[in-house]
Short mmCIF file of C-alpha atoms and ligand atoms in Angstrom, two decimals:
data_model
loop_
_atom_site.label_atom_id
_atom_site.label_comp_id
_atom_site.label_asym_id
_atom_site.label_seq_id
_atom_site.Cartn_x
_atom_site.Cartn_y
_atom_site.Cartn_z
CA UNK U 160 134.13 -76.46 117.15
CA UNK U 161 136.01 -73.30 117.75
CA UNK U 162 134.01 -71.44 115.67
CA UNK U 163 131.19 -72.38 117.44
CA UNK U 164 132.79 -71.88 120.91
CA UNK U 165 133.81 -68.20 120.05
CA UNK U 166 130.14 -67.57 118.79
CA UNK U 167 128.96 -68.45 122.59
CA UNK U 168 131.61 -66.56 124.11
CA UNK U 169 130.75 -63.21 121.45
CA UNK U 170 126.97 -64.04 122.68
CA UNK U 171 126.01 -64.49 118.76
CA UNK U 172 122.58 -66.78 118.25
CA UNK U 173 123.75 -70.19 117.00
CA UNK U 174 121.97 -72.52 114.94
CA UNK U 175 120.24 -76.35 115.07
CA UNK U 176 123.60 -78.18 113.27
CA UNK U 177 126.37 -76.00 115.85
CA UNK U 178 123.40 -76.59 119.42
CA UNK U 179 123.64 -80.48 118.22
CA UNK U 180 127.68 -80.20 117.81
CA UNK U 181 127.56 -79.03 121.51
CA UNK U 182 126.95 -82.13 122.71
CA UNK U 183 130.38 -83.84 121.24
CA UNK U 184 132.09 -80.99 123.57
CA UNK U 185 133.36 -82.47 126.54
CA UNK U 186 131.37 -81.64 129.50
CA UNK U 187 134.32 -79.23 132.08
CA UNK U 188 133.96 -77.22 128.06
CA UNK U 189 130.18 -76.89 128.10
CA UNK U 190 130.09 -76.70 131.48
CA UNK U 191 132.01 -73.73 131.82
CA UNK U 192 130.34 -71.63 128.56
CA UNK U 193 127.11 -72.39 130.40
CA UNK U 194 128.20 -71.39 133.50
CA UNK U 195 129.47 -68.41 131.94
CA UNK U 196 126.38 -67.05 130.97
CA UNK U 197 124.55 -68.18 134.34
CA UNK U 198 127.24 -65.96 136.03
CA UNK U 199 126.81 -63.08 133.56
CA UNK U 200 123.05 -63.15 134.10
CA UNK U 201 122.99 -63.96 138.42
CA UNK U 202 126.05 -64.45 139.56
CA UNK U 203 126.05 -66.74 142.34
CA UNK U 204 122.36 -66.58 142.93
CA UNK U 205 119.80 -69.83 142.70
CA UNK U 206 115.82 -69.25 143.25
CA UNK U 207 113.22 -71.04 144.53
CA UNK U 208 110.45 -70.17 145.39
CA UNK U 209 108.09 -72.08 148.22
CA UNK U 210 105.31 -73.74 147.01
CA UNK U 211 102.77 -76.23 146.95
CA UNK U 212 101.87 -78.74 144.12
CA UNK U 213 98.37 -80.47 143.70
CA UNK U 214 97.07 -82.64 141.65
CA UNK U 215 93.51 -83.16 141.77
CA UNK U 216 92.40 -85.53 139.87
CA UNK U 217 94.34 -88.83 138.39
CA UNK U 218 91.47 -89.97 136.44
CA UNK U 219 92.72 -89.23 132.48
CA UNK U 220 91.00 -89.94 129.03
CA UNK U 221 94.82 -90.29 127.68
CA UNK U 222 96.95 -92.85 127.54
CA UNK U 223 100.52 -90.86 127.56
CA UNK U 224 103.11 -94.46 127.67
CA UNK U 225 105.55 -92.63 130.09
CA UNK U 226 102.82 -91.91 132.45
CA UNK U 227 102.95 -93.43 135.90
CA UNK U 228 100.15 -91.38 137.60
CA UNK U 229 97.55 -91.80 135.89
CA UNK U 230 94.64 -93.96 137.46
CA UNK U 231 94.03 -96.19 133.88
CA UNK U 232 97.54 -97.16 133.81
CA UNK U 233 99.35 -99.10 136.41
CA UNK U 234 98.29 -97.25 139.79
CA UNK U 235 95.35 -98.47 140.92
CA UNK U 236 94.03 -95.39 142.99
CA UNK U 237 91.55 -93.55 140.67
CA UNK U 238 90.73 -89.83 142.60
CA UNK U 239 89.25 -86.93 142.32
CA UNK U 240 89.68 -84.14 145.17
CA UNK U 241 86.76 -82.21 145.94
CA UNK U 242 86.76 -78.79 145.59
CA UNK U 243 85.78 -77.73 149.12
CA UNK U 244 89.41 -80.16 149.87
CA UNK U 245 91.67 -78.67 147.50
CA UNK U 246 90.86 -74.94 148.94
CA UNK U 247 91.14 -76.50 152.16
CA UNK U 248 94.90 -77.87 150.95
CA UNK U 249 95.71 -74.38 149.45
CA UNK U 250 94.85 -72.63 152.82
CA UNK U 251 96.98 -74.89 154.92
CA UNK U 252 99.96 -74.10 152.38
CA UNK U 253 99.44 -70.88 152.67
CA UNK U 254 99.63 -71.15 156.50
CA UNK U 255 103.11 -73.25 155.91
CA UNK U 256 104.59 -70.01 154.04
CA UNK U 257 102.83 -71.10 150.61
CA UNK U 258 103.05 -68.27 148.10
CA UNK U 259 102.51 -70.17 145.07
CA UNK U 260 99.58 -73.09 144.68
CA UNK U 261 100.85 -75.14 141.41
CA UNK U 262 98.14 -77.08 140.20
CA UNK U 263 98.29 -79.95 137.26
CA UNK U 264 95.86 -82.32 137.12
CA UNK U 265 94.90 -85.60 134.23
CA UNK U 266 92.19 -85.04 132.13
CA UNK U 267 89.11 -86.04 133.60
CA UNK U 268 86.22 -86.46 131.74
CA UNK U 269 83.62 -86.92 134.56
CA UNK U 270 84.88 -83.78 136.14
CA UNK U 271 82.67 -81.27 134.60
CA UNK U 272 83.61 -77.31 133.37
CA UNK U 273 82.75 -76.33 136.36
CA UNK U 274 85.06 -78.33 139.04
CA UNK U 275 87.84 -77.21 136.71
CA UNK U 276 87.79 -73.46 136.89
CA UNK U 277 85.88 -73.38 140.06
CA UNK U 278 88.42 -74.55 142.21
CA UNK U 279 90.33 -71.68 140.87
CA UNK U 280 87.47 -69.44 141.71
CA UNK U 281 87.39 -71.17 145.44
CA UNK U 282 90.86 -70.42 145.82
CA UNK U 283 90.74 -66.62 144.55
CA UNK U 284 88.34 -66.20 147.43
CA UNK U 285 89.82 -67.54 150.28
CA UNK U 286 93.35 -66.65 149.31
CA UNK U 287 93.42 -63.50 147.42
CA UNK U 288 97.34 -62.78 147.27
CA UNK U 289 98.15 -66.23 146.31
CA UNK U 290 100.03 -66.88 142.69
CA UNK U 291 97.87 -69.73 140.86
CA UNK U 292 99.91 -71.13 138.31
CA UNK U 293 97.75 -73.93 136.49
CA UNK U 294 96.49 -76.00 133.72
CA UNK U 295 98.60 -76.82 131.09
CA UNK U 296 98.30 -76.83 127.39
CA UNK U 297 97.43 -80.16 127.47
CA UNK U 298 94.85 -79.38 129.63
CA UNK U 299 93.47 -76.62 128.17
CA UNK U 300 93.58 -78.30 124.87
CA UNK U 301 91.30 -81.24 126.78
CA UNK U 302 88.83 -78.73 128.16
CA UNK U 303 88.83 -76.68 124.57
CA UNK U 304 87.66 -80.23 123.11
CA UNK U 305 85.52 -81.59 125.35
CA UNK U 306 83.27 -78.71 126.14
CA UNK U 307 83.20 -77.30 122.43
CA UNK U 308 85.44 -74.19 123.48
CA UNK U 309 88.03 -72.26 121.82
CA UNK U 310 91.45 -72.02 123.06
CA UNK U 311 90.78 -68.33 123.49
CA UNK U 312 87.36 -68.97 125.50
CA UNK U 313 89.22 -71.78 127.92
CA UNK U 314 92.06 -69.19 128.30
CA UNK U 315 90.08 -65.94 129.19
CA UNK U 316 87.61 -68.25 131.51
CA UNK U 317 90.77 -69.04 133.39
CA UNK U 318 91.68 -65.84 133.65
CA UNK U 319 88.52 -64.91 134.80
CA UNK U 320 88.22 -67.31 137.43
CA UNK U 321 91.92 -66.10 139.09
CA UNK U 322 94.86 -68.35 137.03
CA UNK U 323 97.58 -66.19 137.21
CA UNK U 324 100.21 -68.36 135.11
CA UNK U 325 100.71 -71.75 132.83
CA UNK U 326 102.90 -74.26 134.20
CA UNK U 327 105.24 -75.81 131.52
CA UNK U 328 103.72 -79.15 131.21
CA UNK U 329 102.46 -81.42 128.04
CA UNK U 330 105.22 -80.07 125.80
CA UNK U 331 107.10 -83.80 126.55
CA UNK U 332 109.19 -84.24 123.32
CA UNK U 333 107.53 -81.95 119.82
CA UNK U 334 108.85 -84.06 117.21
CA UNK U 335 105.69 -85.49 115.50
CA UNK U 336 106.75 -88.92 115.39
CA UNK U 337 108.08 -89.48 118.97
CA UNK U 338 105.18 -87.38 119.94
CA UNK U 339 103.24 -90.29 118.41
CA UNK U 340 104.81 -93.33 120.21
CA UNK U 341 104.94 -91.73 123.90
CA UNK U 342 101.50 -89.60 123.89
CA UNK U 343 99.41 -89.88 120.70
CA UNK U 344 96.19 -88.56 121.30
CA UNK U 345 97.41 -85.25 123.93
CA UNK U 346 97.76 -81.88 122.24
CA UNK U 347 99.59 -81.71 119.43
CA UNK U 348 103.03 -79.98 119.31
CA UNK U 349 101.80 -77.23 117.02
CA UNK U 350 98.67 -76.54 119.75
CA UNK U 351 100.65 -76.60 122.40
CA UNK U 352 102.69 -73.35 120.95
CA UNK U 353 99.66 -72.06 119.64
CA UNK U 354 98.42 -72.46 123.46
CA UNK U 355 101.12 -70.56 124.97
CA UNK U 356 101.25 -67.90 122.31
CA UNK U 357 97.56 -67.11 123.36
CA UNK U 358 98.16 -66.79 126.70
CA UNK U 359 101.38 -64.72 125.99
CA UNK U 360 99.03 -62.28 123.96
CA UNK U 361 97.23 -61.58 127.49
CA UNK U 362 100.12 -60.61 129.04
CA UNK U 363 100.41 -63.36 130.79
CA UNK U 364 103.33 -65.60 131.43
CA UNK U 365 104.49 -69.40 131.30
CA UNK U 366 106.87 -72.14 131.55
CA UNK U 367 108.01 -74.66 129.14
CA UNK U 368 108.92 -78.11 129.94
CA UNK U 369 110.92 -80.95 127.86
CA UNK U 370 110.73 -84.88 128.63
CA UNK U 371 113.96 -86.16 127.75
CA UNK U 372 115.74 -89.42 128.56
CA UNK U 373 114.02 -92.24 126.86
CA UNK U 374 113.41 -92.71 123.30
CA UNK U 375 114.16 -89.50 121.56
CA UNK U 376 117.28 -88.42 119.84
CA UNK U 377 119.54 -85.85 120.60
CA UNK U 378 118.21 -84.12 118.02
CA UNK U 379 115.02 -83.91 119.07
CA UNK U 380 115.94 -81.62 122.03
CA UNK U 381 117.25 -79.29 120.03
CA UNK U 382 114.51 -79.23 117.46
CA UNK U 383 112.19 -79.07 120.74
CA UNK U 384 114.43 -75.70 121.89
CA UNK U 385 114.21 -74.23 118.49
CA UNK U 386 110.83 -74.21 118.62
CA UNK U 387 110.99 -72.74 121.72
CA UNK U 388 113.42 -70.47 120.90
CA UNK U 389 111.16 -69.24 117.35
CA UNK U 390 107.91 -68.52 119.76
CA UNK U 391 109.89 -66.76 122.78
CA UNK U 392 111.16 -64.22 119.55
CA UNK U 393 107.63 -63.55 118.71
CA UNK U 394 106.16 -63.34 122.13
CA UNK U 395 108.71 -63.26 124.86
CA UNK U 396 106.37 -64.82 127.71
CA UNK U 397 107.82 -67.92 128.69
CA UNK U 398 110.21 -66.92 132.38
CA UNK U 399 111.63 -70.72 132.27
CA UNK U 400 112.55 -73.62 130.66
CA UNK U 401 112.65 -76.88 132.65
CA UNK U 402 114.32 -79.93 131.07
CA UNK U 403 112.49 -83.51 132.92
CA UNK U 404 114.16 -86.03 133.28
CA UNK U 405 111.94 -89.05 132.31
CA UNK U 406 111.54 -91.33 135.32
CA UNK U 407 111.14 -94.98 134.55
CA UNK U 408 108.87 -97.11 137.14
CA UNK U 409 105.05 -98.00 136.74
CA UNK U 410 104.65 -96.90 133.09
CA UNK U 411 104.12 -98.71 129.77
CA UNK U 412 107.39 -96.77 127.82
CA UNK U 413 110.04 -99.25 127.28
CA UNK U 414 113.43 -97.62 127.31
CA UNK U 415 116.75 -99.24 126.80
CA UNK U 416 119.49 -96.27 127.54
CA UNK U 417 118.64 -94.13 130.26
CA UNK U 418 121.03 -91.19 130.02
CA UNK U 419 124.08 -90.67 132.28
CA UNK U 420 124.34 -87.45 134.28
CA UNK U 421 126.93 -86.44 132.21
CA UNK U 422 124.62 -87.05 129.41
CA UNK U 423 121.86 -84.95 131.35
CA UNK U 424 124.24 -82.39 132.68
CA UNK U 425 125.12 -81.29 129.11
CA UNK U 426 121.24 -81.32 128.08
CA UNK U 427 121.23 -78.39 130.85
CA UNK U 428 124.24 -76.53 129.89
CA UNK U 429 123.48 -76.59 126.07
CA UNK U 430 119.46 -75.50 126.79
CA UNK U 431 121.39 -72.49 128.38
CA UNK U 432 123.10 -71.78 125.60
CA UNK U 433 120.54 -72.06 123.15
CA UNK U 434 117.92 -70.77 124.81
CA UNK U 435 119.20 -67.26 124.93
CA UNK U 436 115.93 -65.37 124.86
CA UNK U 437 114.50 -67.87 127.76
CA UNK U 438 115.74 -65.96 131.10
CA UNK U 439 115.83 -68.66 133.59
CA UNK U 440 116.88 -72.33 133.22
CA UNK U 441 115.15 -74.81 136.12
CA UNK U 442 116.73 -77.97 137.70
CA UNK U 443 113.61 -79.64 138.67
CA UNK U 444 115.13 -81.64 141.74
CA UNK U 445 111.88 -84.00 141.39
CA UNK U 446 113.27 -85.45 138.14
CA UNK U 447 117.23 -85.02 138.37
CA UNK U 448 117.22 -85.96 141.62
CA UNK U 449 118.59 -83.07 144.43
CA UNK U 450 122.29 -83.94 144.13
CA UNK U 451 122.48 -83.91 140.35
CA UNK U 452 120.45 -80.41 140.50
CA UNK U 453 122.74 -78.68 142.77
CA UNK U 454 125.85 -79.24 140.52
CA UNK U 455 123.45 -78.51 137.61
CA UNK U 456 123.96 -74.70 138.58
CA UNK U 457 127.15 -75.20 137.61
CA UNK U 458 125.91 -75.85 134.29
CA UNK U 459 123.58 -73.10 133.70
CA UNK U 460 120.69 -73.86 136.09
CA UNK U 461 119.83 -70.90 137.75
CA UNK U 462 116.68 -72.07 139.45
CA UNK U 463 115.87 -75.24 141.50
CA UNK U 464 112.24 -74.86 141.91
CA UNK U 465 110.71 -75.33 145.37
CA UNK U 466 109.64 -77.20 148.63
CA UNK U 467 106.33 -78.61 146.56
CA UNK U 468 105.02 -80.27 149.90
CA UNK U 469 103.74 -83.23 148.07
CA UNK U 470 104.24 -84.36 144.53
CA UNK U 471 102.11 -87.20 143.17
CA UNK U 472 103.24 -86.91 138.90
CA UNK U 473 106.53 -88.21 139.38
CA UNK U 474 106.14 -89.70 142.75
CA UNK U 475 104.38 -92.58 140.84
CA UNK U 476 107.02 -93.05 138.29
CA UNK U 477 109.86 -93.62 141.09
CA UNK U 478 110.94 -90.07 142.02
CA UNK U 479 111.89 -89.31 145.42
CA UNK U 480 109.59 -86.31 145.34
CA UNK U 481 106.73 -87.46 147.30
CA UNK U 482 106.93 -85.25 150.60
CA UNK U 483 108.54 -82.19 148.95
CA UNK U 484 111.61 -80.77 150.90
CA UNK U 485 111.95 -78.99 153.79
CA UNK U 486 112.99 -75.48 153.37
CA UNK U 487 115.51 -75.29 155.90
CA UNK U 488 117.10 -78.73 154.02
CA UNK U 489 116.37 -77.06 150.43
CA UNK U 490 117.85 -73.50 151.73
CA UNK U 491 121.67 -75.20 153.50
CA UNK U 492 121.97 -77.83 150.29
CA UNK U 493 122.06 -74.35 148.43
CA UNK U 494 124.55 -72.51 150.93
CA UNK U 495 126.90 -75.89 150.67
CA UNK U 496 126.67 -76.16 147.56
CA UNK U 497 128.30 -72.72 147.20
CA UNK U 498 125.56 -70.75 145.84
CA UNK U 499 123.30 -68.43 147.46
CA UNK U 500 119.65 -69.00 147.67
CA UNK U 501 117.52 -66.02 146.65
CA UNK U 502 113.44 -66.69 147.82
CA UNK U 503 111.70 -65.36 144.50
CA UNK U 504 107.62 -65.04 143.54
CA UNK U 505 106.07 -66.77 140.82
CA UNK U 506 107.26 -64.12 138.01
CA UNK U 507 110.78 -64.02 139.76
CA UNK U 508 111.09 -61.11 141.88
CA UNK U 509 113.11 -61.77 144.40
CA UNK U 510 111.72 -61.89 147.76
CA UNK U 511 114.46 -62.71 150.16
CA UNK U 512 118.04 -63.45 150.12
CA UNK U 513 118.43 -66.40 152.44
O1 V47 L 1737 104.05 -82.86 131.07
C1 V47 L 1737 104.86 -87.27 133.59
C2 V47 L 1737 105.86 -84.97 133.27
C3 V47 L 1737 104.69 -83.06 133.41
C4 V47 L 1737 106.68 -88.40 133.91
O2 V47 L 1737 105.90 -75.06 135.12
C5 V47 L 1737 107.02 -87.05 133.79
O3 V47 L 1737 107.10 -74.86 136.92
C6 V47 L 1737 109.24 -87.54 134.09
O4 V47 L 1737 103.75 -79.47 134.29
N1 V47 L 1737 108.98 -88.86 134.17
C7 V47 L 1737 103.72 -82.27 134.23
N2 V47 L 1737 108.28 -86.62 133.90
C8 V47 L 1737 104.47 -81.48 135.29
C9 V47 L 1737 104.53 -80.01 135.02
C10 V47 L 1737 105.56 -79.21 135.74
C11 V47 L 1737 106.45 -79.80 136.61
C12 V47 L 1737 107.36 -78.99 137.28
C13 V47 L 1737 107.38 -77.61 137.13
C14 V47 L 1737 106.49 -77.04 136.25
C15 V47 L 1737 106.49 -75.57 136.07
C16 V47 L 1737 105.57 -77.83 135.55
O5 V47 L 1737 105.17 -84.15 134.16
C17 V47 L 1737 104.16 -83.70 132.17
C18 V47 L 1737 105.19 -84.77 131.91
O6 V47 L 1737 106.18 -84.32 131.02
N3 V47 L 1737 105.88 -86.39 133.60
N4 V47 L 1737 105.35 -88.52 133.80
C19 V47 L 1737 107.73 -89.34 134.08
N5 V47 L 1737 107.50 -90.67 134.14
#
């Protein structure tokens, strides 16, 4: 182990077999190499940025098992905003201090081409400065299939029609065979890189996401950061990586260990470590709840997302998430928590030292 330790301290790269080791460290140990490198890269600072999420649609042609939102599983609500009502929600963030519109929707069928990229469209127009960050892979992948597209086509139409980044979203877990049991069907683990490397080749950037916490292995987060890890190298355009923790009520997943925060603490500090070409590391509150994410920067979260004003993915499976935060709440749980909260844009410049 002290080989390993002294590799992280000497910043060397270290490998699948040493990242799994990690987690037999006690946590005040990983804690502190993770915190180490936090410090070395921010200091005290935490971003955030404020924001708005929407989700437009809940009616999906998947079946993913963890999935509590989705209008063929156990929520009985099947919607689909109109566009003329999702600009409408975009201005009124916008008025509330909105600089970012995040937008993630389930993969419609019904919808039509057209309802998918126009809204983007709408929203260029009425909001030019805005930051759209939207569709994921798996979503792009749906569109790419459904309308006889390539991945290229769906890409450059978004671009086109005003997306200005790709949330992190449908990576859940890429081993192939928990892949399988949780979301056969969705984009495969191999198109879902191959996704984000073409957007990447626009100069564009993205997030990447990891559901952990029900029934994969250890070692299936760190296989899911090496491959990570392997396409940042090549193409250097993902800003974040956000471990989710998998919440549990009104799906069709059956769990039976749900893991401790200790057990989700050191999933944070060693994705910091590993993840050394990956710049910042995101405590989604939504998932880890808000009190496990402020001592996660203590553990190499650098970034805590934002005030989301509504949240309806993981809302449905139990999180506390549904009515966002308040900035002035998000902004002193920061300052208490001994860190200092630094307003930043979608691509992370910072915009105002709170
Ligand atoms: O991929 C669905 C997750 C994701 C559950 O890029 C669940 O900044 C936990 O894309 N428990 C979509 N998670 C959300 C997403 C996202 C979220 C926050 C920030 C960013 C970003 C992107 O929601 C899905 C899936 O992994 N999810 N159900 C659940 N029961």
């Amino acid at each position: 182990m002290q080989t390993i330790i002294s590799k992280i301290e000497n910043k060397d790269r270290i490998n699948f077999d040493e990242a799994l080791k990690l987690y037999d460290l006690d946590l005040a140990t990983l804690g502190e190499l993770a915190n180490n490198i936090r410090e070395d890269k921010f200091g005290k600072k935490t971003y955030f940025n404020i924001n708005r999420h929407i989700n437009p649609t809940n009616i999906c042609k998947d079946v993913c098992k963890f999935c509590a939102f989705s209008a063929n599983r156990k929520n009985p609500n099947p919607y689909t905003m109109n566009i003329d009502e999702i600009v409408d929600t975009a201005i009124k963030a916008h008025e509330k201090g909105a600089k970012e519109i995040h937008i993630v929707s389930a993969h419609n069928p019904d919808a039509g081409l057209e309802w998918y990229l126009g809204m983007f469209k709408e929203i260029r127009k009425a909001l030019p400065d805005i930051h759209i960050k939207a569709l994921t892979a798996a979503e792009i992948n749906f569109l790419s299939e459904t309308y006889n597209l390539s991945y290229e086509e769906v890409i450059d139409k978004m671009i086109e029609n005003g997306v200005d980044s790709m949330p992190g979203g449908g990576a859940e877990i890429f081993d192939e065979k928990i892949r399988d049991i949780i979301c056969k069907g969705k984009v495969s683990s191999e198109n879902w890189l191959k996704i984000h490397e073409i957007w990447h080749k626009r100069d564009k950037k993205s997030n990447a996401t990891m559901l952990f916490g029900h029934i994969e292995s250890r070692k299936d987060r760190i296989d899911h950061m090496m491959r990570l890890r392997n396409l940042q190298d090549k193409t250097g355009g993902f800003n974040t990586f956000i471990p989710l923790v998998y919440q549990r009520e009104n799906n069709y997943l059956k769990v039976e260990n749900f893991p401790t925060g200790n057990e989700i603490l050191k999933t944070y500090a060693i994705a910091r470590i590993v993840l050394d070409n990956i710049l910042h590391l995101k405590a989604y509150w939504v998932t880890s709840t808000i009190n496990l994410a402020l001592i996660a920067q203590e553990y190499g979260a650098d970034d805590l997302d934002g005030t989301i004003q509504k949240e309806s993915i993981n809302s449905a499976a139990g999180a506390k998430s549904a009515n966002g935060m308040k900035l002035d709440e998000f902004i002193h749980l920061i300052k208490d928590s001994g860190f200092i909260p630094v307003e930043r844009d979608s691509l992370y410049n910072e915009l105002k030292v709170w």
